[in-house]
Amino acid sequence: MSENPFDNRIEEVNHESEAIFDATNEALAKPNPSLEFCTLTTEETIEKLDTNAVSGLQSVAEASRRRSEYGVNEVVSEETESIWKKFLSNFIEDPLILLLIGSAVVSFIMGNIDDAVSITLAIVFVVTVGFIQEYRSEKSLEALNRLVPAECHLIRCGQESHVLASGLVPGDLVRFQIGDRIPADLRIVEAVGLSIDESNLTGENEPVHKTSAEVSKESYNDQPYSIVPISDRTSIAYMGTLVKEGHGKGVVVGTGKDTSFGSVFEMLSTIEKPKTPLQMSMDKLGKDLSLVSFVLIGLICFIGVVQGRSWLEMFQISVSLAVAAIPEGLPIIVTVTLALGVLRMAKRKAIVRGLPGVETLGSVNVICSDKTGTLTSNHMTVSKMWCLGSMETKSNALVLDKGRTTNYRNYLTEDVKATLAVSNFCNNATFSQEHGKYLGNPTDIALLENLAKFELQDMRFSAKKVHEIPFNSSRKFMATEMIDSEGKCTLYVKGAFEKVLSQSANFLNKRGKVEKLLDSHRNVIVETANSLAADGLRTLAFAKIDIPDSTAEIDEEAITGLTFTGLIAMSDPPRPTVKPAIEKLLQGGVHVIMITGDSENTAVNIAREVGIPVINPQLSVLSGEKLNEMSDEQLASVIDHVNIFARATPEHKLNIVSALRKRGDIVAMTGDGVNDAPALKLADIGVSMGTMGTDVAKEASDMVLTDDDFSTILTAIEEGKGIFNNIQNFLTFQLSTSVAALSLVALATTLKLPNPLNAMQILWINILMDGPPAQSLGVEPVDHEVMKKPPRKRTDKILTNAVLHRLLTSAVFIIFGTVYVFVKEMAEDGQVSSRDTTMTFTCFVFFDMFNALACRHATKSIFEIGIFANKMFNYAVGLSLLGQMCAIYVPFFQKVFKTESLSLGDLFFLLAISSSVFVADEIRKLWVKRNARQDPFYYSNV
């Protein structure tokens, strides 16, 4: 059983909350709009900001003027260090670079001006290459922060629109509801059952109940400067906080750095982000390799000096070897590769919020998916209606064809009218003139669109809403109290049919008369609801009751004696891309589990449509009631064969994810609603929906699907696996080059041969190893066959036995091929000439390029994946070869590298020798392919 890292995550969150709380207390000593406006009444706020509590700002020109005055509503960190300072700091932060600088200084003092200039140029080149890679990584990560901009519901000039929060100005009117993130500091002017989670600002986890009433300043006269504590400003909704319950409206009082969050942002932005697990393991690998390299380089230097070689020569060779052999560029290349992979995922509609998500994606072996909006299209359409009074039996349900709108008026009996009225009044969706459609919850939108089929208009404008109980997953119903134009007060209720039916005592017949609800009637309602659910329809029940007293607030516990009016069933068809994606995931060893609040019948119907296997519903389906009776150990023991969890609550989702993680599974949890957020945060990879998902879900998730399509997860997992393979590939290339360079000089020194490579040539090889050729291996196109491999385990090493065997084999070919050329050239004249070192140097570089070509894929021939498939690799190798040609043919570089021109025959000879590493790897891949035909799981170990 693997260690559950959630405890560590909780501890990190607690530490972060404490830091946020301390920073907030310090920042609130400064004047702040939220502090000023929390003590003003709604009328005083409206007057001071010259706005309107119903229609917002009255002109676009005024909004533009205020934007120029107050700036954009964004909180961004300022660049504290110039790019040149960052560049120059790289010369003094790396001890190996300092050693090279010391070597250049010593060479200059001793009169070796050419060596001093050459080493200096090499230092500048090496540092520039590393800096460019690191700078690209930082810019890639900065781009990620702009991929998911915050949005809000703005009311301006009487029109509501869905806009970016960055465009808000003081005085704007904003509507918000359960699941939204507050886009700026707002003075609340309307609140219905409103609770807001302010934990990311105050550190307190308990949601705060909010109202539109002003805070009494006199109550805080004993506080320093009479400051109202941030947690007591109950009339303010803070930027970045999350609506947990209810809905409301607010006037913007502070934007950008004038918000409460903005005032502490600068202090919070100084907290350094921890390195990802892969980066930490790469750092450890780099330190281990550095230790081994230093020991070998020290021995080489010692042996050379004992043999009577120049100590300056050995010092320069040793330092150059250290720079070339020690893979100090590994963390940079890993970061760049991950960041580029994240940006590629964004183009494929999957936005990963941080690099750890990329690492984890390749290991996911269980996906827990929410049904609505994830497996389905999340555009609800009313399919059937049923009323006990006018339809009596389940077979008489009214089928609502989407194409027909004129004849349904003939079916408007009194109970049908009442059911449609309840669906209309228990509704918070609104029509946007700008977008030309309804905005809000998909279920609410479907109910409003259904009115047009009966030629009915939205009736909410003819009545006044007095109170509301918003829907949540625990109460499973919504209620609104309305007063019509005649002063009659009625309570309307909609929700899960079990909940509404349990609170109903009567039903409405087709003539509009109230009759007693008998047990036989209840049985018919239950039977009908189950029948609708079996057809894969989401079924809601509707009821109402007249209320004599409209002044008292609704007590949800006291809602009884309702009059049942009818059932409405909605369909949410599966996305067409989901079934093929699930098939591929199942082939790749990923267990797909559907978790839904719907009934078992509905869940099974949808599961079969999308390809989730349901052989025996008694074994494959687990209801929330059964789940309540099970311990974590019992759940963990049966979860292997469970593919559906029906009637699941947020607590159930947490238990499911927790049980899976205790088993050692690596879990991805998808969802879009507020009730999904806790499980999204607990999962190894939380996946939220970008379009229909709530801000709460996005905040808790690690990855956002901008197209809300489950199949995008497949491409993200594929990308994650491909990125890990690419990391292994460039590790093979880098380490085989390091081993070859070290071994080559070590052999020459031990055998008392002259050094085959001088310091400048070794530094050039280091540039190739850490530069574009290595980087281009990190962006190799993903092989779709990676999905046929089982998920990678959490404990799997980066340097597997197969990778070690592969890199050592390549290193052996490079060493022996280069030594052969060196000895052959030296034997012709009995001494080491510039031609000998040029041939040896060029042979090593050619070996490097062929080795890079072989490292593009671990098991497939280069001719299978396409010689020109990776454009960046082609450019990188082409430029490297061009650079090598300059080193041996351009007079200036001949002086720097101590080389001379080679003939065309020499180049063909070197190409023939150096291609042996590529040919040998191609033969190895043929052997792998042959074994894979005999053993389908052979690839898993390669």
PDB file of C-alpha atoms in Angstrom, residues 292-421:
ATOM      1  CA  VAL A 292      30.462  10.029  -9.470  1.00  0.00           C
ATOM      2  CA  SER A 293      31.734  12.407 -12.150  1.00  0.00           C
ATOM      3  CA  PHE A 294      33.786  14.480  -9.687  1.00  0.00           C
ATOM      4  CA  VAL A 295      35.442  11.353  -8.309  1.00  0.00           C
ATOM      5  CA  LEU A 296      36.363  10.131 -11.802  1.00  0.00           C
ATOM      6  CA  ILE A 297      37.514  13.595 -12.930  1.00  0.00           C
ATOM      7  CA  GLY A 298      39.652  13.933  -9.791  1.00  0.00           C
ATOM      8  CA  LEU A 299      41.295  10.585 -10.535  1.00  0.00           C
ATOM      9  CA  ILE A 300      41.897  11.571 -14.150  1.00  0.00           C
ATOM     10  CA  CYS A 301      43.505  14.861 -13.069  1.00  0.00           C
ATOM     11  CA  PHE A 302      45.641  13.146 -10.392  1.00  0.00           C
ATOM     12  CA  ILE A 303      46.867  10.420 -12.775  1.00  0.00           C
ATOM     13  CA  GLY A 304      47.692  12.990 -15.463  1.00  0.00           C
ATOM     14  CA  VAL A 305      49.748  15.153 -13.075  1.00  0.00           C
ATOM     15  CA  VAL A 306      51.583  12.044 -11.718  1.00  0.00           C
ATOM     16  CA  GLN A 307      52.404  11.094 -15.298  1.00  0.00           C
ATOM     17  CA  GLY A 308      54.120  14.448 -15.697  1.00  0.00           C
ATOM     18  CA  ARG A 309      51.518  16.248 -17.798  1.00  0.00           C
ATOM     19  CA  SER A 310      51.065  20.014 -17.505  1.00  0.00           C
ATOM     20  CA  TRP A 311      48.955  20.805 -14.447  1.00  0.00           C
ATOM     21  CA  LEU A 312      47.342  23.730 -16.301  1.00  0.00           C
ATOM     22  CA  GLU A 313      46.370  21.418 -19.169  1.00  0.00           C
ATOM     23  CA  MET A 314      44.956  18.849 -16.757  1.00  0.00           C
ATOM     24  CA  PHE A 315      43.131  21.582 -14.805  1.00  0.00           C
ATOM     25  CA  GLN A 316      41.483  22.906 -17.963  1.00  0.00           C
ATOM     26  CA  ILE A 317      40.617  19.400 -19.167  1.00  0.00           C
ATOM     27  CA  SER A 318      39.168  18.488 -15.744  1.00  0.00           C
ATOM     28  CA  VAL A 319      37.032  21.619 -15.512  1.00  0.00           C
ATOM     29  CA  SER A 320      35.799  21.162 -19.070  1.00  0.00           C
ATOM     30  CA  LEU A 321      35.021  17.511 -18.337  1.00  0.00           C
ATOM     31  CA  ALA A 322      33.100  18.570 -15.241  1.00  0.00           C
ATOM     32  CA  VAL A 323      31.001  21.002 -17.276  1.00  0.00           C
ATOM     33  CA  ALA A 324      30.397  18.402 -19.987  1.00  0.00           C
ATOM     34  CA  ALA A 325      29.908  15.315 -17.820  1.00  0.00           C
ATOM     35  CA  ILE A 326      27.815  16.760 -15.008  1.00  0.00           C
ATOM     36  CA  PRO A 327      24.224  17.123 -16.303  1.00  0.00           C
ATOM     37  CA  GLU A 328      23.542  20.515 -14.732  1.00  0.00           C
ATOM     38  CA  GLY A 329      21.088  21.232 -17.542  1.00  0.00           C
ATOM     39  CA  LEU A 330      18.805  18.316 -16.688  1.00  0.00           C
ATOM     40  CA  PRO A 331      16.394  20.241 -14.390  1.00  0.00           C
ATOM     41  CA  ILE A 332      16.125  23.041 -16.959  1.00  0.00           C
ATOM     42  CA  ILE A 333      15.388  20.679 -19.838  1.00  0.00           C
ATOM     43  CA  VAL A 334      12.858  18.748 -17.743  1.00  0.00           C
ATOM     44  CA  THR A 335      11.068  21.972 -16.835  1.00  0.00           C
ATOM     45  CA  VAL A 336      11.045  23.215 -20.433  1.00  0.00           C
ATOM     46  CA  THR A 337       9.810  19.831 -21.702  1.00  0.00           C
ATOM     47  CA  LEU A 338       6.992  19.758 -19.154  1.00  0.00           C
ATOM     48  CA  ALA A 339       6.033  23.365 -19.830  1.00  0.00           C
ATOM     49  CA  LEU A 340       5.947  22.839 -23.596  1.00  0.00           C
ATOM     50  CA  GLY A 341       3.912  19.685 -23.015  1.00  0.00           C
ATOM     51  CA  VAL A 342       1.439  21.671 -20.935  1.00  0.00           C
ATOM     52  CA  LEU A 343       1.072  24.233 -23.715  1.00  0.00           C
ATOM     53  CA  ARG A 344       0.533  21.429 -26.237  1.00  0.00           C
ATOM     54  CA  MET A 345      -2.186  20.053 -23.951  1.00  0.00           C
ATOM     55  CA  ALA A 346      -3.799  23.490 -23.884  1.00  0.00           C
ATOM     56  CA  LYS A 347      -4.025  23.420 -27.688  1.00  0.00           C
ATOM     57  CA  ARG A 348      -5.784  20.068 -27.315  1.00  0.00           C
ATOM     58  CA  LYS A 349      -8.328  21.639 -24.913  1.00  0.00           C
ATOM     59  CA  ALA A 350      -6.724  20.401 -21.653  1.00  0.00           C
ATOM     60  CA  ILE A 351      -5.283  23.126 -19.426  1.00  0.00           C
ATOM     61  CA  VAL A 352      -3.006  21.785 -16.693  1.00  0.00           C
ATOM     62  CA  ARG A 353      -2.730  24.263 -13.834  1.00  0.00           C
ATOM     63  CA  GLY A 354       0.751  23.131 -12.764  1.00  0.00           C
ATOM     64  CA  LEU A 355       3.628  20.923 -13.825  1.00  0.00           C
ATOM     65  CA  PRO A 356       2.902  18.195 -11.223  1.00  0.00           C
ATOM     66  CA  GLY A 357      -0.269  17.409 -13.159  1.00  0.00           C
ATOM     67  CA  VAL A 358       1.765  16.508 -16.244  1.00  0.00           C
ATOM     68  CA  GLU A 359       3.859  14.053 -14.262  1.00  0.00           C
ATOM     69  CA  THR A 360       0.853  12.376 -12.676  1.00  0.00           C
ATOM     70  CA  LEU A 361      -1.198  12.019 -15.856  1.00  0.00           C
ATOM     71  CA  GLY A 362       0.952   9.213 -17.209  1.00  0.00           C
ATOM     72  CA  SER A 363       0.372   7.170 -14.051  1.00  0.00           C
ATOM     73  CA  VAL A 364      -3.422   7.438 -13.716  1.00  0.00           C
ATOM     74  CA  ASN A 365      -4.982   3.966 -13.484  1.00  0.00           C
ATOM     75  CA  VAL A 366      -8.471   4.932 -12.208  1.00  0.00           C
ATOM     76  CA  ILE A 367     -10.757   7.663 -13.549  1.00  0.00           C
ATOM     77  CA  CYS A 368     -13.793   8.557 -11.433  1.00  0.00           C
ATOM     78  CA  SER A 369     -16.090  10.512 -13.703  1.00  0.00           C
ATOM     79  CA  ASP A 370     -19.123  12.619 -12.912  1.00  0.00           C
ATOM     80  CA  LYS A 371     -21.949  11.899 -15.363  1.00  0.00           C
ATOM     81  CA  THR A 372     -23.681  15.199 -16.091  1.00  0.00           C
ATOM     82  CA  GLY A 373     -21.677  17.510 -18.314  1.00  0.00           C
ATOM     83  CA  THR A 374     -18.723  15.157 -18.427  1.00  0.00           C
ATOM     84  CA  LEU A 375     -19.919  11.947 -20.031  1.00  0.00           C
ATOM     85  CA  THR A 376     -22.995  13.739 -21.323  1.00  0.00           C
ATOM     86  CA  SER A 377     -23.356  16.937 -23.348  1.00  0.00           C
ATOM     87  CA  ASN A 378     -24.771  18.962 -20.427  1.00  0.00           C
ATOM     88  CA  HIS A 379     -27.536  20.492 -22.513  1.00  0.00           C
ATOM     89  CA  MET A 380     -30.677  19.260 -20.841  1.00  0.00           C
ATOM     90  CA  THR A 381     -33.904  18.963 -22.835  1.00  0.00           C
ATOM     91  CA  VAL A 382     -37.299  18.126 -21.371  1.00  0.00           C
ATOM     92  CA  SER A 383     -38.329  14.797 -22.911  1.00  0.00           C
ATOM     93  CA  LYS A 384     -41.397  13.730 -20.926  1.00  0.00           C
ATOM     94  CA  MET A 385     -43.996  15.098 -18.486  1.00  0.00           C
ATOM     95  CA  TRP A 386     -46.294  13.120 -16.243  1.00  0.00           C
ATOM     96  CA  CYS A 387     -49.074  14.231 -13.894  1.00  0.00           C
ATOM     97  CA  LEU A 388     -50.980  11.867 -11.626  1.00  0.00           C
ATOM     98  CA  GLY A 389     -54.329  13.620 -12.169  1.00  0.00           C
ATOM     99  CA  SER A 390     -54.475  13.725 -15.952  1.00  0.00           C
ATOM    100  CA  MET A 391     -52.287  10.755 -16.943  1.00  0.00           C
ATOM    101  CA  GLU A 392     -52.867   8.261 -14.103  1.00  0.00           C
ATOM    102  CA  THR A 393     -50.494   5.471 -15.290  1.00  0.00           C
ATOM    103  CA  LYS A 394     -46.833   5.506 -16.247  1.00  0.00           C
ATOM    104  CA  SER A 395     -47.578   4.522 -19.850  1.00  0.00           C
ATOM    105  CA  ASN A 396     -49.508   7.764 -20.416  1.00  0.00           C
ATOM    106  CA  ALA A 397     -46.537  10.114 -19.936  1.00  0.00           C
ATOM    107  CA  LEU A 398     -46.578  13.061 -22.343  1.00  0.00           C
ATOM    108  CA  VAL A 399     -43.674  12.743 -24.806  1.00  0.00           C
ATOM    109  CA  LEU A 400     -42.316  16.171 -25.735  1.00  0.00           C
ATOM    110  CA  ASP A 401     -40.836  16.098 -29.230  1.00  0.00           C
ATOM    111  CA  LYS A 402     -38.301  18.885 -29.625  1.00  0.00           C
ATOM    112  CA  GLY A 403     -39.500  19.614 -33.150  1.00  0.00           C
ATOM    113  CA  ARG A 404     -43.151  20.200 -32.153  1.00  0.00           C
ATOM    114  CA  THR A 405     -44.227  23.397 -30.401  1.00  0.00           C
ATOM    115  CA  THR A 406     -47.796  24.237 -31.475  1.00  0.00           C
ATOM    116  CA  ASN A 407     -50.025  21.305 -30.452  1.00  0.00           C
ATOM    117  CA  TYR A 408     -48.904  20.874 -26.844  1.00  0.00           C
ATOM    118  CA  ARG A 409     -51.200  23.684 -25.715  1.00  0.00           C
ATOM    119  CA  ASN A 410     -54.031  21.157 -26.091  1.00  0.00           C
ATOM    120  CA  TYR A 411     -52.505  19.182 -23.201  1.00  0.00           C
ATOM    121  CA  LEU A 412     -52.643  22.107 -20.764  1.00  0.00           C
ATOM    122  CA  THR A 413     -54.809  20.591 -18.045  1.00  0.00           C
ATOM    123  CA  GLU A 414     -54.723  22.300 -14.650  1.00  0.00           C
ATOM    124  CA  ASP A 415     -52.127  19.905 -13.174  1.00  0.00           C
ATOM    125  CA  VAL A 416     -49.873  20.307 -16.226  1.00  0.00           C
ATOM    126  CA  LYS A 417     -50.211  24.101 -15.939  1.00  0.00           C
ATOM    127  CA  ALA A 418     -49.335  23.935 -12.247  1.00  0.00           C
ATOM    128  CA  THR A 419     -46.277  21.740 -12.903  1.00  0.00           C
ATOM    129  CA  LEU A 420     -45.028  24.163 -15.560  1.00  0.00           C
ATOM    130  CA  ALA A 421     -45.653  27.101 -13.189  1.00  0.00           C
TER     131      ALA A 421
END
